C-alpha positions as protocol buffer text, in pm:
chain_id: "A"
residue {
  index: 1
  type: GLN
  ca { x: 628 y: -1097 z: -1382 }
}
residue {
  index: 2
  type: VAL
  ca { x: 358 y: -913 z: -1192 }
}
residue {
  index: 3
  type: GLN
  ca { x: 264 y: -562 z: -1302 }
}
residue {
  index: 4
  type: LEU
  ca { x: 102 y: -341 z: -1042 }
}
residue {
  index: 5
  type: VAL
  ca { x: -107 y: -30 z: -1100 }
}
residue {
  index: 6
  type: GLU
  ca { x: -208 y: 201 z: -817 }
}
residue {
  index: 7
  type: SER
  ca { x: -511 y: 427 z: -828 }
}
residue {
  index: 8
  type: GLY
  ca { x: -724 y: 637 z: -598 }
}
residue {
  index: 9
  type: GLY
  ca { x: -483 y: 910 z: -498 }
}
residue {
  index: 10
  type: GLY
  ca { x: -577 y: 1275 z: -496 }
}
residue {
  index: 11
  type: LEU
  ca { x: -619 y: 1591 z: -292 }
}
residue {
  index: 12
  type: VAL
  ca { x: -819 y: 1575 z: 30 }
}
residue {
  index: 13
  type: GLN
  ca { x: -864 y: 1798 z: 331 }
}
residue {
  index: 14
  type: ALA
  ca { x: -728 y: 1699 z: 669 }
}
residue {
  index: 15
  type: GLY
  ca { x: -968 y: 1461 z: 840 }
}
residue {
  index: 16
  type: GLY
  ca { x: -1091 y: 1323 z: 510 }
}
residue {
  index: 17
  type: SER
  ca { x: -1061 y: 978 z: 357 }
}
residue {
  index: 18
  type: LEU
  ca { x: -924 y: 814 z: 46 }
}
residue {
  index: 19
  type: ARG
  ca { x: -912 y: 455 z: -73 }
}
residue {
  index: 20
  type: LEU
  ca { x: -613 y: 346 z: -275 }
}
residue {
  index: 21
  type: ALA
  ca { x: -625 y: 39 z: -497 }
}
residue {
  index: 22
  type: CYS
  ca { x: -340 y: -173 z: -627 }
}
residue {
  index: 23
  type: THR
  ca { x: -445 y: -394 z: -917 }
}
residue {
  index: 24
  type: ALA
  ca { x: -222 y: -670 z: -1052 }
}
residue {
  index: 25
  type: SER
  ca { x: -190 y: -810 z: -1400 }
}
residue {
  index: 26
  type: GLU
  ca { x: -152 y: -1171 z: -1293 }
}
residue {
  index: 27
  type: ARG
  ca { x: -381 y: -1412 z: -1112 }
}
residue {
  index: 28
  type: THR
  ca { x: -77 y: -1531 z: -917 }
}
residue {
  index: 29
  type: PHE
  ca { x: -107 y: -1203 z: -725 }
}
residue {
  index: 30
  type: SER
  ca { x: -330 y: -1390 z: -483 }
}
residue {
  index: 31
  type: ASN
  ca { x: -23 y: -1586 z: -376 }
}
residue {
  index: 32
  type: CYS
  ca { x: 181 y: -1272 z: -310 }
}
residue {
  index: 33
  type: GLY
  ca { x: 235 y: -1075 z: 4 }
}
residue {
  index: 34
  type: THR
  ca { x: 159 y: -710 z: -65 }
}
residue {
  index: 35
  type: GLY
  ca { x: 273 y: -392 z: 101 }
}
residue {
  index: 36
  type: TRP
  ca { x: 203 y: -21 z: 78 }
}
residue {
  index: 37
  type: PHE
  ca { x: 490 y: 223 z: 114 }
}
residue {
  index: 38
  type: ARG
  ca { x: 508 y: 599 z: 83 }
}
residue {
  index: 39
  type: GLN
  ca { x: 770 y: 858 z: 8 }
}
residue {
  index: 40
  type: ALA
  ca { x: 743 y: 1228 z: 81 }
}
residue {
  index: 41
  type: PRO
  ca { x: 972 y: 1483 z: -87 }
}
residue {
  index: 42
  type: GLY
  ca { x: 1319 y: 1476 z: 65 }
}
residue {
  index: 43
  type: LYS
  ca { x: 1240 y: 1173 z: 278 }
}
residue {
  index: 44
  type: GLU
  ca { x: 1314 y: 804 z: 255 }
}
residue {
  index: 45
  type: ARG
  ca { x: 1054 y: 553 z: 147 }
}
residue {
  index: 46
  type: GLU
  ca { x: 871 y: 424 z: 452 }
}
residue {
  index: 47
  type: PHE
  ca { x: 651 y: 128 z: 530 }
}
residue {
  index: 48
  type: VAL
  ca { x: 279 y: 190 z: 568 }
}
residue {
  index: 49
  type: ALA
  ca { x: 99 y: -145 z: 575 }
}
residue {
  index: 50
  type: ALA
  ca { x: 127 y: -501 z: 451 }
}
residue {
  index: 51
  type: ILE
  ca { x: -97 y: -802 z: 408 }
}
residue {
  index: 52
  type: THR
  ca { x: -4 y: -1166 z: 365 }
}
residue {
  index: 53
  type: TRP
  ca { x: -130 y: -1380 z: 81 }
}
residue {
  index: 54
  type: ARG
  ca { x: -497 y: -1463 z: 127 }
}
residue {
  index: 55
  type: GLY
  ca { x: -513 y: -1185 z: 386 }
}
residue {
  index: 56
  type: GLY
  ca { x: -426 y: -1401 z: 683 }
}
residue {
  index: 57
  type: SER
  ca { x: -230 y: -1129 z: 862 }
}
residue {
  index: 58
  type: THR
  ca { x: -191 y: -754 z: 837 }
}
residue {
  index: 59
  type: TYR
  ca { x: 79 y: -519 z: 961 }
}
residue {
  index: 60
  type: TYR
  ca { x: 82 y: -142 z: 1007 }
}
residue {
  index: 61
  type: ALA
  ca { x: 325 y: 135 z: 1079 }
}
residue {
  index: 62
  type: ASP
  ca { x: 259 y: 295 z: 1416 }
}
residue {
  index: 63
  type: SER
  ca { x: 191 y: 627 z: 1245 }
}
residue {
  index: 64
  type: VAL
  ca { x: -113 y: 490 z: 1060 }
}
residue {
  index: 65
  type: LYS
  ca { x: -242 y: 226 z: 1300 }
}
residue {
  index: 66
  type: GLY
  ca { x: -608 y: 281 z: 1375 }
}
residue {
  index: 67
  type: ARG
  ca { x: -653 y: 511 z: 1074 }
}
residue {
  index: 68
  type: PHE
  ca { x: -555 y: 297 z: 774 }
}
residue {
  index: 69
  type: THR
  ca { x: -682 y: -48 z: 680 }
}
residue {
  index: 70
  type: ILE
  ca { x: -527 y: -282 z: 425 }
}
residue {
  index: 71
  type: SER
  ca { x: -740 y: -549 z: 263 }
}
residue {
  index: 72
  type: ARG
  ca { x: -744 y: -764 z: -48 }
}
residue {
  index: 73
  type: ASP
  ca { x: -996 y: -895 z: -296 }
}
residue {
  index: 74
  type: ASP
  ca { x: -824 y: -1175 z: -480 }
}
residue {
  index: 75
  type: ALA
  ca { x: -1118 y: -1222 z: -716 }
}
residue {
  index: 76
  type: LYS
  ca { x: -1034 y: -874 z: -846 }
}
residue {
  index: 77
  type: ASN
  ca { x: -655 y: -909 z: -816 }
}
residue {
  index: 78
  type: THR
  ca { x: -664 y: -598 z: -600 }
}
residue {
  index: 79
  type: VAL
  ca { x: -529 y: -484 z: -266 }
}
residue {
  index: 80
  type: TYR
  ca { x: -682 y: -177 z: -104 }
}
residue {
  index: 81
  type: LEU
  ca { x: -560 y: 80 z: 144 }
}
residue {
  index: 82
  type: GLN
  ca { x: -846 y: 260 z: 315 }
}
residue {
  index: 83
  type: MET
  ca { x: -712 y: 581 z: 466 }
}
residue {
  index: 84
  type: ASN
  ca { x: -926 y: 767 z: 719 }
}
residue {
  index: 85
  type: SER
  ca { x: -860 y: 1071 z: 939 }
}
residue {
  index: 86
  type: LEU
  ca { x: -591 y: 1185 z: 700 }
}
residue {
  index: 87
  type: LYS
  ca { x: -329 y: 1430 z: 821 }
}
residue {
  index: 88
  type: PRO
  ca { x: -104 y: 1667 z: 628 }
}
residue {
  index: 89
  type: GLU
  ca { x: 191 y: 1448 z: 725 }
}
residue {
  index: 90
  type: ASP
  ca { x: 34 y: 1165 z: 525 }
}
residue {
  index: 91
  type: THR
  ca { x: 112 y: 1359 z: 207 }
}
residue {
  index: 92
  type: ALA
  ca { x: 338 y: 1145 z: -12 }
}
residue {
  index: 93
  type: VAL
  ca { x: 356 y: 928 z: -319 }
}
residue {
  index: 94
  type: TYR
  ca { x: 210 y: 592 z: -224 }
}
residue {
  index: 95
  type: TYR
  ca { x: 347 y: 275 z: -380 }
}
residue {
  index: 96
  type: CYS
  ca { x: 227 y: -81 z: -365 }
}
residue {
  index: 97
  type: ALA
  ca { x: 469 y: -370 z: -377 }
}
residue {
  index: 98
  type: ALA
  ca { x: 429 y: -745 z: -406 }
}
residue {
  index: 99
  type: ASP
  ca { x: 643 y: -1048 z: -350 }
}
residue {
  index: 100
  type: GLY
  ca { x: 592 y: -1420 z: -383 }
}
residue {
  index: 101
  type: VAL
  ca { x: 742 y: -1489 z: -42 }
}
residue {
  index: 102
  type: TYR
  ca { x: 774 y: -1173 z: 165 }
}
residue {
  index: 103
  type: SER
  ca { x: 504 y: -960 z: 325 }
}
residue {
  index: 104
  type: GLY
  ca { x: 686 y: -744 z: 578 }
}
residue {
  index: 105
  type: ARG
  ca { x: 819 y: -393 z: 638 }
}
residue {
  index: 106
  type: ASP
  ca { x: 1143 y: -399 z: 441 }
}
residue {
  index: 107
  type: PHE
  ca { x: 1089 y: -243 z: 99 }
}
residue {
  index: 108
  type: ALA
  ca { x: 1411 y: -401 z: -33 }
}
residue {
  index: 109
  type: GLU
  ca { x: 1254 y: -748 z: -5 }
}
residue {
  index: 110
  type: TYR
  ca { x: 973 y: -682 z: -251 }
}
residue {
  index: 111
  type: ASP
  ca { x: 1022 y: -780 z: -615 }
}
residue {
  index: 112
  type: TYR
  ca { x: 735 y: -599 z: -786 }
}
residue {
  index: 113
  type: TRP
  ca { x: 640 y: -232 z: -763 }
}
residue {
  index: 114
  type: GLY
  ca { x: 377 y: -2 z: -902 }
}
residue {
  index: 115
  type: GLN
  ca { x: 441 y: 344 z: -1037 }
}
residue {
  index: 116
  type: GLY
  ca { x: 293 y: 525 z: -739 }
}
residue {
  index: 117
  type: THR
  ca { x: -4 y: 752 z: -678 }
}
residue {
  index: 118
  type: GLN
  ca { x: 9 y: 1097 z: -522 }
}
residue {
  index: 119
  type: VAL
  ca { x: -182 y: 1166 z: -201 }
}
residue {
  index: 120
  type: THR
  ca { x: -197 y: 1527 z: -86 }
}
residue {
  index: 121
  type: VAL
  ca { x: -365 y: 1625 z: 240 }
}
residue {
  index: 122
  type: SER
  ca { x: -434 y: 1995 z: 286 }
}
residue {
  index: 123
  type: THR
  ca { x: -484 y: 2179 z: 612 }
}
């Protein structure tokens, strides 16, 4: 069982940056694919970015490509989401998810989830 804890959310002005962190309780996290998803009020959860185990490949939603970067530091059991040039439409609760096999866009395929961290981008 992998427990995930997100951190780094907050309030930022449009055009600003935040870095989210997802820290896992188990060393086996380094063998997991990890994804970031977000959910705004009244909207469905949507894919943001994902990274394969050992960081071999990364994937991004079109809406964040070029602005967000996902990375991992397995020595720290942590996956990061660097978010630059933030827009008000990026406002949402951001969740990280991990899975021992999957590292794609479908949130239903991930076994482990964090509790979420709020990101609010003001105009």
